[in-house]
Short mmCIF file of C-alpha atoms in Angstrom, two decimals:
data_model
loop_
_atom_site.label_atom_id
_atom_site.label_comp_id
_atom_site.label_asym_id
_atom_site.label_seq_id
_atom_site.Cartn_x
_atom_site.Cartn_y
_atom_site.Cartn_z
CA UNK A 1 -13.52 -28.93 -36.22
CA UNK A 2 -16.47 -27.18 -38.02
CA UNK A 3 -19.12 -26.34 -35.53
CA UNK A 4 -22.54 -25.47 -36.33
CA UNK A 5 -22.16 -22.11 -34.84
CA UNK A 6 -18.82 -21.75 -37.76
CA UNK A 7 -20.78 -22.94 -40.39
CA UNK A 8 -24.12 -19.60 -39.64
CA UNK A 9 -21.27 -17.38 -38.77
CA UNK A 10 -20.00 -18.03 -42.53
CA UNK A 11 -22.89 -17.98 -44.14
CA UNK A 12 -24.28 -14.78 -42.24
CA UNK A 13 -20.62 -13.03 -43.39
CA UNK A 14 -20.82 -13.79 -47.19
CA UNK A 15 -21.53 -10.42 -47.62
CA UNK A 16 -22.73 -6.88 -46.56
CA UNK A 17 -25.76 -6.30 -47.00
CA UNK A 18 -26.98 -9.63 -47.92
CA UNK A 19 -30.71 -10.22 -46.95
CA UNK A 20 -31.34 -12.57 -44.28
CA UNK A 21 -35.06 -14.42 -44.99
CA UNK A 22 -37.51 -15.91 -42.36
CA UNK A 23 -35.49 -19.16 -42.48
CA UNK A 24 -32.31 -19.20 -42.05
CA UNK A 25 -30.26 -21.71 -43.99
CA UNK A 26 -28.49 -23.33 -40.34
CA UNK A 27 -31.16 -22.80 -38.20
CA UNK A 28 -33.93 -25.53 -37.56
CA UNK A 29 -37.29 -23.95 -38.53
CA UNK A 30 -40.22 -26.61 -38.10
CA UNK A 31 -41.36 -25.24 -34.65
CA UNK A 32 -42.74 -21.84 -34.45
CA UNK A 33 -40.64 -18.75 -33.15
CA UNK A 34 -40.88 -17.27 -30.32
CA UNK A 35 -42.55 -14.51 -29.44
CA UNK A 36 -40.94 -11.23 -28.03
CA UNK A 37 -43.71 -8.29 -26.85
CA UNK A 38 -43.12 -4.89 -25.48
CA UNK A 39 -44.03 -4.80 -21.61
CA UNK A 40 -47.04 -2.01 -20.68
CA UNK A 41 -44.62 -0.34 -18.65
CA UNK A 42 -43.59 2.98 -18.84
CA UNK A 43 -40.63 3.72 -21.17
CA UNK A 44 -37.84 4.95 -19.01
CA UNK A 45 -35.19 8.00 -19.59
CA UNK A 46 -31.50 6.83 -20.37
CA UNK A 47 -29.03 10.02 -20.64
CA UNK A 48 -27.05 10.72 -23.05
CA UNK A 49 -24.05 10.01 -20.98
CA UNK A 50 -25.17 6.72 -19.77
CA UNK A 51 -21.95 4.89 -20.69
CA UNK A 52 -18.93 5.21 -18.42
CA UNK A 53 -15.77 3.57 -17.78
CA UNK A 54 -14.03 3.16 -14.17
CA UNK A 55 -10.50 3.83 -13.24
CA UNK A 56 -8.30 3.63 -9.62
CA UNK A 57 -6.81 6.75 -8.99
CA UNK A 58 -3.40 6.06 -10.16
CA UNK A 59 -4.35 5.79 -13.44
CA UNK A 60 -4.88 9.48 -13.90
CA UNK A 61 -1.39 10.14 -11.97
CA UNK A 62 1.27 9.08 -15.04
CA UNK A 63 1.93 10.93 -17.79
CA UNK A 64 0.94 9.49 -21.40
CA UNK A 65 -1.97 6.45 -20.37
CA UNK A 66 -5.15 9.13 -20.39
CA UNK A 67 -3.44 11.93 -22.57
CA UNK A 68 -4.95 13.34 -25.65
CA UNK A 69 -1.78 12.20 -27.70
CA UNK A 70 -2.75 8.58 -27.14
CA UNK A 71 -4.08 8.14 -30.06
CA UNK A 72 -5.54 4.47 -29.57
CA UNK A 73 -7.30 5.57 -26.29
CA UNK A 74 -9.02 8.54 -27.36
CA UNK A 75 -10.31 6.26 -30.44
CA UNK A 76 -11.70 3.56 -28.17
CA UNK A 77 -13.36 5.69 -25.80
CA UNK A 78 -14.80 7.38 -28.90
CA UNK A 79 -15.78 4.13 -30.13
CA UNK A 80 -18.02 3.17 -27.27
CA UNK A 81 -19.78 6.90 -27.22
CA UNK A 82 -19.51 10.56 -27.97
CA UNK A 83 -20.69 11.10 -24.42
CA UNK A 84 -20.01 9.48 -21.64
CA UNK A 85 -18.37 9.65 -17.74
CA UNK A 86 -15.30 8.25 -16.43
CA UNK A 87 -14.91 7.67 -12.75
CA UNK A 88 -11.74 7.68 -11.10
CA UNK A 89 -11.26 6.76 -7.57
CA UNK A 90 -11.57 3.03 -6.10
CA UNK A 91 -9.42 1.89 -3.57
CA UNK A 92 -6.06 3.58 -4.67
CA UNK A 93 -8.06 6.91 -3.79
CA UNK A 94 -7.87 6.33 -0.21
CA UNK A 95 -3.66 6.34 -0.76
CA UNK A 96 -3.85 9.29 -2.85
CA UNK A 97 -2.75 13.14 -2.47
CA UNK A 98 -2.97 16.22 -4.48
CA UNK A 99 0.32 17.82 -4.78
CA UNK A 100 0.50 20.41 -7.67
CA UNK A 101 4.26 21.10 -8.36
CA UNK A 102 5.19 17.22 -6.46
CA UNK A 103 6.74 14.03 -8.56
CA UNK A 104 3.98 11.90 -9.63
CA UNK A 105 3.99 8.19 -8.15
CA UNK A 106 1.38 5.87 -9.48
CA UNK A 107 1.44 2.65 -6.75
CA UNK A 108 -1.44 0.59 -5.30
CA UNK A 109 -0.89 2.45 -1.77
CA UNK A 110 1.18 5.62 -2.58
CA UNK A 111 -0.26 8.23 -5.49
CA UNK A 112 0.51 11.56 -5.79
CA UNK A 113 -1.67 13.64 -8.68
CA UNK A 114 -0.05 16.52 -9.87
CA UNK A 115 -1.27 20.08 -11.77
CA UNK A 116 0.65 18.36 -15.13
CA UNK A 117 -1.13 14.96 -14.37
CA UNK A 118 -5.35 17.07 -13.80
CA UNK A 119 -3.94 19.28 -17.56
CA UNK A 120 -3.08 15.74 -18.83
CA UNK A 121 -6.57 14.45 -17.84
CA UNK A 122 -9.03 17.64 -18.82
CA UNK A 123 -6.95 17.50 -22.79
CA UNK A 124 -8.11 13.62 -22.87
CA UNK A 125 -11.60 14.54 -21.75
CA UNK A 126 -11.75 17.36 -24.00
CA UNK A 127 -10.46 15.22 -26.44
CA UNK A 128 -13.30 12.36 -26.00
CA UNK A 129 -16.01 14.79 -24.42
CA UNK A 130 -16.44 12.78 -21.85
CA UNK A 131 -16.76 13.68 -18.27
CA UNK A 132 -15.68 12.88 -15.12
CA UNK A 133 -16.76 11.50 -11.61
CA UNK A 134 -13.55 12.39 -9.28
CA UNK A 135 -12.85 11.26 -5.62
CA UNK A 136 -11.27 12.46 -3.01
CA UNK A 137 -9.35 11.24 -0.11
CA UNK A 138 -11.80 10.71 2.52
CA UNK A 139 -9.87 7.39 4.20
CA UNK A 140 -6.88 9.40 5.69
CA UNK A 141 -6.64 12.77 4.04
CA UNK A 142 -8.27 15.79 6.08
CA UNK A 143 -10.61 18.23 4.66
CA UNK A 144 -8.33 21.26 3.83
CA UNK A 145 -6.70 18.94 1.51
CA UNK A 146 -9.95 18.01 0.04
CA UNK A 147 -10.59 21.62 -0.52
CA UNK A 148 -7.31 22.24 -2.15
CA UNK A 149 -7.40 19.50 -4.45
CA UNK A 150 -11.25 19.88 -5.73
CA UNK A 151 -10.54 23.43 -5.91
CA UNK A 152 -7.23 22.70 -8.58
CA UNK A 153 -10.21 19.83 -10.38
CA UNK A 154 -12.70 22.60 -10.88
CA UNK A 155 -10.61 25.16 -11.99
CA UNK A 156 -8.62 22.55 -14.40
CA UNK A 157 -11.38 20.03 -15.79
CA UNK A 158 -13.74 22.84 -15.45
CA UNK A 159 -17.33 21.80 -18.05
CA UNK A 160 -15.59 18.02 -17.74
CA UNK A 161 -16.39 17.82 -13.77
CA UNK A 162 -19.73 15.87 -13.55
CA UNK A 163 -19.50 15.58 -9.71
CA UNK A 164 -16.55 15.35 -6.66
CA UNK A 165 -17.04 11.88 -5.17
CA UNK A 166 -16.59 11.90 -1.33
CA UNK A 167 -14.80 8.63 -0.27
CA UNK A 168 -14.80 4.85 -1.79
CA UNK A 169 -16.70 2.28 -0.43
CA UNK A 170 -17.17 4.40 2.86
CA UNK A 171 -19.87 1.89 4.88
CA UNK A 172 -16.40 -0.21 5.03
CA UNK A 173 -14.04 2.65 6.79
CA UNK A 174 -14.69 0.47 9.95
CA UNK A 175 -13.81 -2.76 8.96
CA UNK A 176 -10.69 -4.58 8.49
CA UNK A 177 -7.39 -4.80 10.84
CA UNK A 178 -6.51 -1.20 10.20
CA UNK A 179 -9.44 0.42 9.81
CA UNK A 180 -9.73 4.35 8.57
CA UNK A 181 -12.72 5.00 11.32
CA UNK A 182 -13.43 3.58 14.81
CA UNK A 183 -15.52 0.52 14.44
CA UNK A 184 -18.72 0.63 14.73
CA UNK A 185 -18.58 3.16 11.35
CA UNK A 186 -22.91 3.99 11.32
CA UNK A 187 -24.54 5.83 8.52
CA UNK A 188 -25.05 8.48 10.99
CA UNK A 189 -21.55 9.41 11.85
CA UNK A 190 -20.64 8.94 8.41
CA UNK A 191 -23.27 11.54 7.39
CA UNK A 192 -22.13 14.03 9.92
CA UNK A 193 -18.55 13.72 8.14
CA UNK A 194 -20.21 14.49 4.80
CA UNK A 195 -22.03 17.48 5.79
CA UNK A 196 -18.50 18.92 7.47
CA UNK A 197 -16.48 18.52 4.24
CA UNK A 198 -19.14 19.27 1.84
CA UNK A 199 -19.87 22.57 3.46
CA UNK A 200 -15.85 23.10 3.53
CA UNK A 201 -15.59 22.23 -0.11
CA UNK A 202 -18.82 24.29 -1.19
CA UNK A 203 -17.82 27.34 0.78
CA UNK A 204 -14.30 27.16 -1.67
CA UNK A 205 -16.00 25.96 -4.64
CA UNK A 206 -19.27 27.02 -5.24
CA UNK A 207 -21.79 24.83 -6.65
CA UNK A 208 -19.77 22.19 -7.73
CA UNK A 209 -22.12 18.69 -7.47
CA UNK A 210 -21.58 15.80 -5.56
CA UNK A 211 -21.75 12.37 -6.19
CA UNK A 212 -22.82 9.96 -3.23
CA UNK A 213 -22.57 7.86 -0.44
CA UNK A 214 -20.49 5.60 -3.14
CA UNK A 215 -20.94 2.70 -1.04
CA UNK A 216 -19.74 -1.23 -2.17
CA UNK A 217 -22.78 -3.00 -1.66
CA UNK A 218 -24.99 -1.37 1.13
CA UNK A 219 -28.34 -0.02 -0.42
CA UNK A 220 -29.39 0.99 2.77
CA UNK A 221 -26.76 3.85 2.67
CA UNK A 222 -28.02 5.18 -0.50
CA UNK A 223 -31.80 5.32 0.26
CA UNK A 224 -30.77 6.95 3.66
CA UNK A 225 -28.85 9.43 1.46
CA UNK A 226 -31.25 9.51 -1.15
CA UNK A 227 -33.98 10.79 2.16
CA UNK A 228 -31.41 12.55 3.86
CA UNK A 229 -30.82 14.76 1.01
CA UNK A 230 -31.34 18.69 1.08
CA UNK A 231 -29.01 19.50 -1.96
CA UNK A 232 -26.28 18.89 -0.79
CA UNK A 233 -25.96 15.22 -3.31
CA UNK A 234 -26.78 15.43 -6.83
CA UNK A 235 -26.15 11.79 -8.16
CA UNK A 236 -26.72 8.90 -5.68
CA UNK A 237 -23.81 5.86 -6.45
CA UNK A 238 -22.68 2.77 -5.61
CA UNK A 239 -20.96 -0.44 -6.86
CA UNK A 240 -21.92 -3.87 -7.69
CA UNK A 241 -19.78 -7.38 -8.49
CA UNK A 242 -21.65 -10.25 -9.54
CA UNK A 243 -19.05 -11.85 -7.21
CA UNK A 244 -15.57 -12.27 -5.69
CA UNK A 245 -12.52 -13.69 -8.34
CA UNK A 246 -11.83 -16.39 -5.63
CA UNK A 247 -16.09 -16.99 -5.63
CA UNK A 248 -16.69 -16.80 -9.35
CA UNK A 249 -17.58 -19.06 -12.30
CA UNK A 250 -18.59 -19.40 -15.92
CA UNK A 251 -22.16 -20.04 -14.60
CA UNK A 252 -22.89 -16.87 -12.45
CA UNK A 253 -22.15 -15.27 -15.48
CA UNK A 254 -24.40 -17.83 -17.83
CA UNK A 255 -27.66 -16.38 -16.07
CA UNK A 256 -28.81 -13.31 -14.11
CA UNK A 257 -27.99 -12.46 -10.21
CA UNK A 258 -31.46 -13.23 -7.91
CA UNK A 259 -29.61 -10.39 -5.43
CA UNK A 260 -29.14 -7.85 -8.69
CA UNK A 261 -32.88 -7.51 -9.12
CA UNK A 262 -34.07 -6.39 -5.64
CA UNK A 263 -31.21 -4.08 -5.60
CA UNK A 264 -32.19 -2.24 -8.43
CA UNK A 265 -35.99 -2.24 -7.28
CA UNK A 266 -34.73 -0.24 -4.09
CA UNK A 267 -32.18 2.16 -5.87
CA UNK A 268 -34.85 3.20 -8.58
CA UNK A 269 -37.39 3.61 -5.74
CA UNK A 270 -34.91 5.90 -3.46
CA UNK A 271 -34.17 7.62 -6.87
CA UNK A 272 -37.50 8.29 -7.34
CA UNK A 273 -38.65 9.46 -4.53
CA UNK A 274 -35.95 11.72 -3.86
CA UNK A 275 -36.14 13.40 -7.52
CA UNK A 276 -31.77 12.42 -7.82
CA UNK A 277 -30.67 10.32 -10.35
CA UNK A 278 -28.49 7.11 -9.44
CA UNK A 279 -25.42 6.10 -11.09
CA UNK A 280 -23.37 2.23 -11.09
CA UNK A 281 -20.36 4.40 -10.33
CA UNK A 282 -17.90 1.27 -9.85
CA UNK A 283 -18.68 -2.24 -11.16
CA UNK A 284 -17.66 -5.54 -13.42
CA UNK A 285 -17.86 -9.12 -13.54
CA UNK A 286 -15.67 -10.44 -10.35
CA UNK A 287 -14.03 -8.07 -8.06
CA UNK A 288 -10.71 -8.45 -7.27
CA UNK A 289 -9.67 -7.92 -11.14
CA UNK A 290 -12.04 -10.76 -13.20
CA UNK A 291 -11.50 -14.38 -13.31
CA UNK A 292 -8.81 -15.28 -15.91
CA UNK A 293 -10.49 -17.38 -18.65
CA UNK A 294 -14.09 -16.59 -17.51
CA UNK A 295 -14.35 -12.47 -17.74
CA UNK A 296 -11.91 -12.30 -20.34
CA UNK A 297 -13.89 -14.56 -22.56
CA UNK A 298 -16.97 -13.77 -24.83
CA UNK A 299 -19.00 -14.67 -22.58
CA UNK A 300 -18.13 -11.33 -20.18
CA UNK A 301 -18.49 -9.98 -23.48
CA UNK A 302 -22.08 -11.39 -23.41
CA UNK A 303 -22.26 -10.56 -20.10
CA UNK A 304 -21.61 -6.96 -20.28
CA UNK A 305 -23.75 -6.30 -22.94
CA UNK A 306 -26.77 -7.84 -21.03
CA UNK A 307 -25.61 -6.13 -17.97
CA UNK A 308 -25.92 -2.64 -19.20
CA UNK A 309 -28.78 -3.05 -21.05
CA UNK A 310 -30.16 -4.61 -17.41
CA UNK A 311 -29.78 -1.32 -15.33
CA UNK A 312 -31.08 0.47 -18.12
CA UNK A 313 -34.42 -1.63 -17.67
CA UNK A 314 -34.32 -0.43 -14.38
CA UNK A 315 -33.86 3.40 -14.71
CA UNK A 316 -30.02 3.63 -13.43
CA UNK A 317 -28.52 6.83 -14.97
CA UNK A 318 -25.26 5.90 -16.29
CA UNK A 319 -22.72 2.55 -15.41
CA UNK A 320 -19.15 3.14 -14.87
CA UNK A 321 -17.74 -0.47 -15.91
CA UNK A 322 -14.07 -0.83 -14.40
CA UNK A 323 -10.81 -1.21 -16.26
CA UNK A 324 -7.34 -0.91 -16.18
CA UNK A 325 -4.82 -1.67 -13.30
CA UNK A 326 -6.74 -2.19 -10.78
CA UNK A 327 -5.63 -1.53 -7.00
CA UNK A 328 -3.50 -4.71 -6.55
CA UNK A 329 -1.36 -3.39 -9.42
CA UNK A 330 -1.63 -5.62 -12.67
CA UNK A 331 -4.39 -5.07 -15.63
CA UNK A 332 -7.75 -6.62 -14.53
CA UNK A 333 -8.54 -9.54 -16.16
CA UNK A 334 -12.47 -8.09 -17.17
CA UNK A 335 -11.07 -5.03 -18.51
CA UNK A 336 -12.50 -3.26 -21.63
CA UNK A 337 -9.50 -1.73 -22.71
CA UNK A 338 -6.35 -3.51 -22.00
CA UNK A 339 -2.54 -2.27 -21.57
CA UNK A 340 0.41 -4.22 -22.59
CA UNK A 341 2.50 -2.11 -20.17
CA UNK A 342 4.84 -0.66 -22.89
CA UNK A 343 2.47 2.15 -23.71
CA UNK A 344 -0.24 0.22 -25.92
CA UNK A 345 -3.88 0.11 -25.32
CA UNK A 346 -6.14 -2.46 -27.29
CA UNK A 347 -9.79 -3.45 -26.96
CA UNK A 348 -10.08 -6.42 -24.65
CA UNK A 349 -12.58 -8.85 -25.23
CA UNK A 350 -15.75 -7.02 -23.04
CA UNK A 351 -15.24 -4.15 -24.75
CA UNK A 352 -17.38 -5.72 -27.96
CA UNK A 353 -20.34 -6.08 -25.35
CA UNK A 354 -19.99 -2.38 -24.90
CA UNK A 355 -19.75 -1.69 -28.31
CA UNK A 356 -22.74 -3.33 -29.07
CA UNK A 357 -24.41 -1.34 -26.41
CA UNK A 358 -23.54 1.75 -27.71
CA UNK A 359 -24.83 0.92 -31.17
CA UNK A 360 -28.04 0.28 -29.93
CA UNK A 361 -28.27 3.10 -28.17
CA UNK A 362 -27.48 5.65 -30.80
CA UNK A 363 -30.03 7.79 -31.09
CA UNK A 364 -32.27 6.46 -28.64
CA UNK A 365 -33.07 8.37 -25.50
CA UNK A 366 -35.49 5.71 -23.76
CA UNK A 367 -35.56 1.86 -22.85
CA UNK A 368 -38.88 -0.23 -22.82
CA UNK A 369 -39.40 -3.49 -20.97
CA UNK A 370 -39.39 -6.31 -23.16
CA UNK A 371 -40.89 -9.86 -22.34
CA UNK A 372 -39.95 -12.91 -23.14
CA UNK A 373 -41.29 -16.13 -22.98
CA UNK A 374 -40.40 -18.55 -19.50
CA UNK A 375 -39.51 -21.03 -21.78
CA UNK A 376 -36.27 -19.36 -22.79
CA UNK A 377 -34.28 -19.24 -19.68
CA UNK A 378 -31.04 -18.27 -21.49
CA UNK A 379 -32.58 -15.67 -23.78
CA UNK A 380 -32.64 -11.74 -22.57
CA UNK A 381 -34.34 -9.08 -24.83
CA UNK A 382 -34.22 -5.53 -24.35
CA UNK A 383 -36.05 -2.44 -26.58
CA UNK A 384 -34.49 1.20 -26.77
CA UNK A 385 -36.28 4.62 -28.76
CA UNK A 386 -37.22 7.57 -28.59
CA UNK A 387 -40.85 8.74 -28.30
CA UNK A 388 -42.15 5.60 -26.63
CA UNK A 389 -41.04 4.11 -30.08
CA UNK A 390 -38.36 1.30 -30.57
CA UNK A 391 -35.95 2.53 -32.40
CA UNK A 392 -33.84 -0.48 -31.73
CA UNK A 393 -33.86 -3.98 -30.07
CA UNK A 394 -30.81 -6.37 -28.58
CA UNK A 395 -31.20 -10.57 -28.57
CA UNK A 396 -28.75 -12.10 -26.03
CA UNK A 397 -28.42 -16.43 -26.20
CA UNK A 398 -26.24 -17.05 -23.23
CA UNK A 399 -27.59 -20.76 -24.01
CA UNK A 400 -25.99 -23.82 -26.39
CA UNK A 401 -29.61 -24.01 -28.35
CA UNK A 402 -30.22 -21.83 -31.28
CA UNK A 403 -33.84 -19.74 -31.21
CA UNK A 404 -35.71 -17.86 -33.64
CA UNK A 405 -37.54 -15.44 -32.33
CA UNK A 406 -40.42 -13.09 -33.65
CA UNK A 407 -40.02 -9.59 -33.17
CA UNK A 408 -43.15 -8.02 -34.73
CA UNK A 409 -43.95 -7.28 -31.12
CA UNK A 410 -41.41 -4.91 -31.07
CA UNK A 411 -43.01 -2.69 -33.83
CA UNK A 412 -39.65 -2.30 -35.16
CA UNK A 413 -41.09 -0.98 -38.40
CA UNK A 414 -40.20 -2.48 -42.16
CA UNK A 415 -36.52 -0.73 -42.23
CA UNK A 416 -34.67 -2.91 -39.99
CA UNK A 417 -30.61 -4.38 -39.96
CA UNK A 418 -29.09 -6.50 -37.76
CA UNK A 419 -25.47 -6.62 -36.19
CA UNK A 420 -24.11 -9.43 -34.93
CA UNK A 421 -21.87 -10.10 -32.00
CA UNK A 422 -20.07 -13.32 -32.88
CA UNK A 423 -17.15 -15.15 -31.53
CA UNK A 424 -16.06 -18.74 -32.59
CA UNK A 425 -17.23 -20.20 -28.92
CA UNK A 426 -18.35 -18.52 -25.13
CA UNK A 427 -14.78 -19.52 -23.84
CA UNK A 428 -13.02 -17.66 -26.86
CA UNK A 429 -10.44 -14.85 -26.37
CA UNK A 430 -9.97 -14.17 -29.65
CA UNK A 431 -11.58 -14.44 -33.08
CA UNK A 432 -14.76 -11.95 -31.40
CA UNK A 433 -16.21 -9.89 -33.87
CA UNK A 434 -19.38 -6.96 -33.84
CA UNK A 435 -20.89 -6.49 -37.40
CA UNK A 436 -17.95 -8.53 -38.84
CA UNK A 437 -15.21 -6.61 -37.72
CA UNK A 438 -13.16 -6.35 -34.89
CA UNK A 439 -11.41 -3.59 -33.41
CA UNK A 440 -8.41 -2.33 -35.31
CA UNK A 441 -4.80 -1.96 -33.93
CA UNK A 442 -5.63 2.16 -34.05
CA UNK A 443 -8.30 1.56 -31.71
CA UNK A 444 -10.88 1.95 -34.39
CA UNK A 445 -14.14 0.13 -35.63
CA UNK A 446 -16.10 -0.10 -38.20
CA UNK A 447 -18.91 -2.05 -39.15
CA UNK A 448 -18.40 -4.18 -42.41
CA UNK A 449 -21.32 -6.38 -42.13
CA UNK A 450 -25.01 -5.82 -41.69
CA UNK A 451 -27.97 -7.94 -42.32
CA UNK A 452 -30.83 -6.68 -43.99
CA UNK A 453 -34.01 -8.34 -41.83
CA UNK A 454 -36.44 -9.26 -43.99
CA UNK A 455 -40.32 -10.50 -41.89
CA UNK A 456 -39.99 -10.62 -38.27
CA UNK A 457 -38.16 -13.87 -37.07
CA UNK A 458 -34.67 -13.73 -36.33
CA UNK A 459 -32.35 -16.46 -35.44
CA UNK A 460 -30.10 -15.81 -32.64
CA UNK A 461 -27.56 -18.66 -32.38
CA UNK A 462 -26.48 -20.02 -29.11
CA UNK A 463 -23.90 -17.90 -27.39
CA UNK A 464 -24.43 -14.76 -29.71
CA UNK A 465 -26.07 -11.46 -29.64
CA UNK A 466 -27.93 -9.62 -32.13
CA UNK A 467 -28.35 -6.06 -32.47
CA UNK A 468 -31.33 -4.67 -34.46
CA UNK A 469 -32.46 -0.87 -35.62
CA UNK A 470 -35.21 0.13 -37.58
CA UNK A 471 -32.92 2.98 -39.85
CA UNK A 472 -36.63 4.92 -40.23
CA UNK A 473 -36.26 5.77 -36.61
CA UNK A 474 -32.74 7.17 -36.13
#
């Protein structure tokens, strides 16, 4: 069946280059656009290294997944940015254990990193020049162990250690039938267990940053942290899930999170104050792995996109979006890069809403607020630059309706292109494509279709993203 949505797709792909006007041939014109403006806030900072992918533990154990000799990988992490920070650690890192000259095991509740497996991981890190967020066992290992192990890290990642993570989801040590601490586990006691093995680990390795509390939901934590703080923490982080995969939907994914907002608010304000950056260290669409046929769709690609862009807004320093085999043992459904289990990596479908993210944010050092009109509830808009300028701008529809929108508010400038992230419907799993292309087998992409913008409206068809950049200011 030929959709509406087919028919713009087609005519939008006739050819590179090809100069879209005011009206668009499949989108209704007769009612005015509307009308995007920049917000009077302040622009805010977004590193370099904002971009970052997640991993348990176990992934960095066997030999040959994040080597420099895969091939595929080191072109996909390329793909998504010359910078960035990968995190390993989640739950698998409170069943893990350093032992240099050991056999390596990779399993959900027994991994064992060895000296070959940290060589393995600095080449691929060298290889993307990315960093790397590493955690220790601070669930049942002691602190001599700790001490041992970030001592081998240091030495062996060396430049590629952004900070030594201590524990995963630690405000939860007291819960569950077999807890790791003595229930009630409080802040306080917690704290006094930080101080011990960061002193330990500091005394053996001086200097080297931390990265903290790295709690799973509690805010509280991190603004006591973020207060509590006499150098000893040099990157506040925590995780987020829009929900559980037994809890999640289509439609929690369709609009944004009412808890998401006031979250941010109180991590930018404890960052802030405190003069320490924060960092989504851990996060995705549904814990537990994704919901089959909901994060694996184009609209988690959708979803993604706008989700970055989101903490950006808010001043976060860098997102570590999870992927890979997670720590009940099969490839999570929401991952960016997927594994077939016989050694090859591909882009999976979110990966396009990262890759549009790092598009827009090439060359841009800043976000600025954008605002949109209340009567588009499915529409999100978002500005990045340099300079307090907009260098570029991203259009989500998360919406059936098709909108034009006017972007002179922007003050793109007269040099602008667009990139579109397409796919043939919100469910789809395949057929997604980001300036006409999709991602090749080699784990490569490259743009073969760009739309020269010619005035200031732009049509952004229901379920669809747009990416624009003013090429003066890049």
């Amino acid at each position: 069946m030929l959709t509406r949505r087919m028919v713009l797709k087609d005519t939008l792909m006739v050819s590179a280059g090809v100069a879209l006007v005011a009206a668009a041939p499949c989108l209704a014109d007769a009612a005015p656009p509307y009308v995007l403006k920049l917000s009077t806030a302040d622009p805010v900072p977004v590193p370099p290294d904002f971009i970052g992918l997640g991993y348990e533990m176990s992934s960095v154990a066997p030999i040959g997944l994040l080597s420099a000799s895969n091939h595929r990988y080191v072109e996909l992490i390329k793909g998504i940015g010359s910078e960035g920070v990968i995190r390993v650690g989640g739950i698998v890192a409170n069943y893990t254990r350093y032992a240099p000259n050991g056999a390596i095991k990779a399993e959900r509740q027994d991994t064992f990193i060895t000296q070959e497996s940290l060589e393995q991981f600095a080449g691929f890190l060298r290889k993307t020049g990315w960093r790397a967020i590493w955690s220790v066992n601070f669930a049942q290992g002691t602190v001599d162990e700790a001490v041992e192990e970030v001592g081998a890290v240091a030495k062996i990642l060396d430049s590629r250690l952004l900070a030594i993570e201590v524990g995963n989801e630690v405000e939860a040590y007291g819960n569950g039938q077999k807890p790791f601490r003595k229930p009630p586990y409080t802040y306080e006691t917690y704290r006094s267990e930080y101080s011990q093995w960061h002193a330990a680990i500091v005394k053996a390795v001086p200097g080297i940053p931390f990265a903290a509390p790295d709690t799973a939901t509690n805010v509280e934590w991190v603004e006591h942290m973020a207060k509590d703080a006499k150098g000893d923490v040099q990157l506040l982080t925590t995780h987020y899930y829009r929900n559980g995969q037994n809890h999640g939907s289509a439609e929690q994914l369709s609009h944004a999170d009412p808890r998401l907002i006031d979250k941010l608010l109180r991590l930018r304000a404890a960052s802030q104050q405190s003069g320490i950056p924060w960092r989504m260290c851990e996060t995705n669409s549904f814990s537990g792995g994704g919901l089959q046929g909901v994060s694996n769709t184009f609209l988690g690609a959708l979803w993604t996109l706008d989700f970055m862009l989101l903490l950006a807004d808010y001043g976060c320093s860098g997102v570590n979006i999870e992927t890979g085999v997670n720590q009940l043992s099969f490839v999570s459904h929401y991952s960016p890069i997927q594994d077939d289990g016989k050694g090859v990596n591909s882009a999976g479908v979110p990966y396009f809403g990262m890759l549009a993210f790092a598009a827009a944010k090439t060359g841009c050092s800043q976000a600025m607020r954008v605002e949109v009109p209340e009567t588009l509830p499915n529409i999100t808009a978002y500005a990045l630059g340099a300079a307090a300028k907009v260098s570029s701008a991203v259009l989500i529809n998360r919406g059936d309706d098709d909108v034009r929108c006017s972007v002179a508010g922007l003050s793109l400038g007269s040099h602008v292109t667009a990139m579109r992230l397409l796919a043939p419907s919100s469910t789809s799993q395949t057929g997604v494509t980001f300036a006409g292309s999709s991602v090749q087998p080699s784990g490569r992409w490259k743009p073969t279709h760009t739309e020269h913008i010619i005035g200031s409206d732009v049509p952004v068809p229901g379920w669809s993203a747009v990416v624009l950049r003013d090429l003066e200011r890049r």
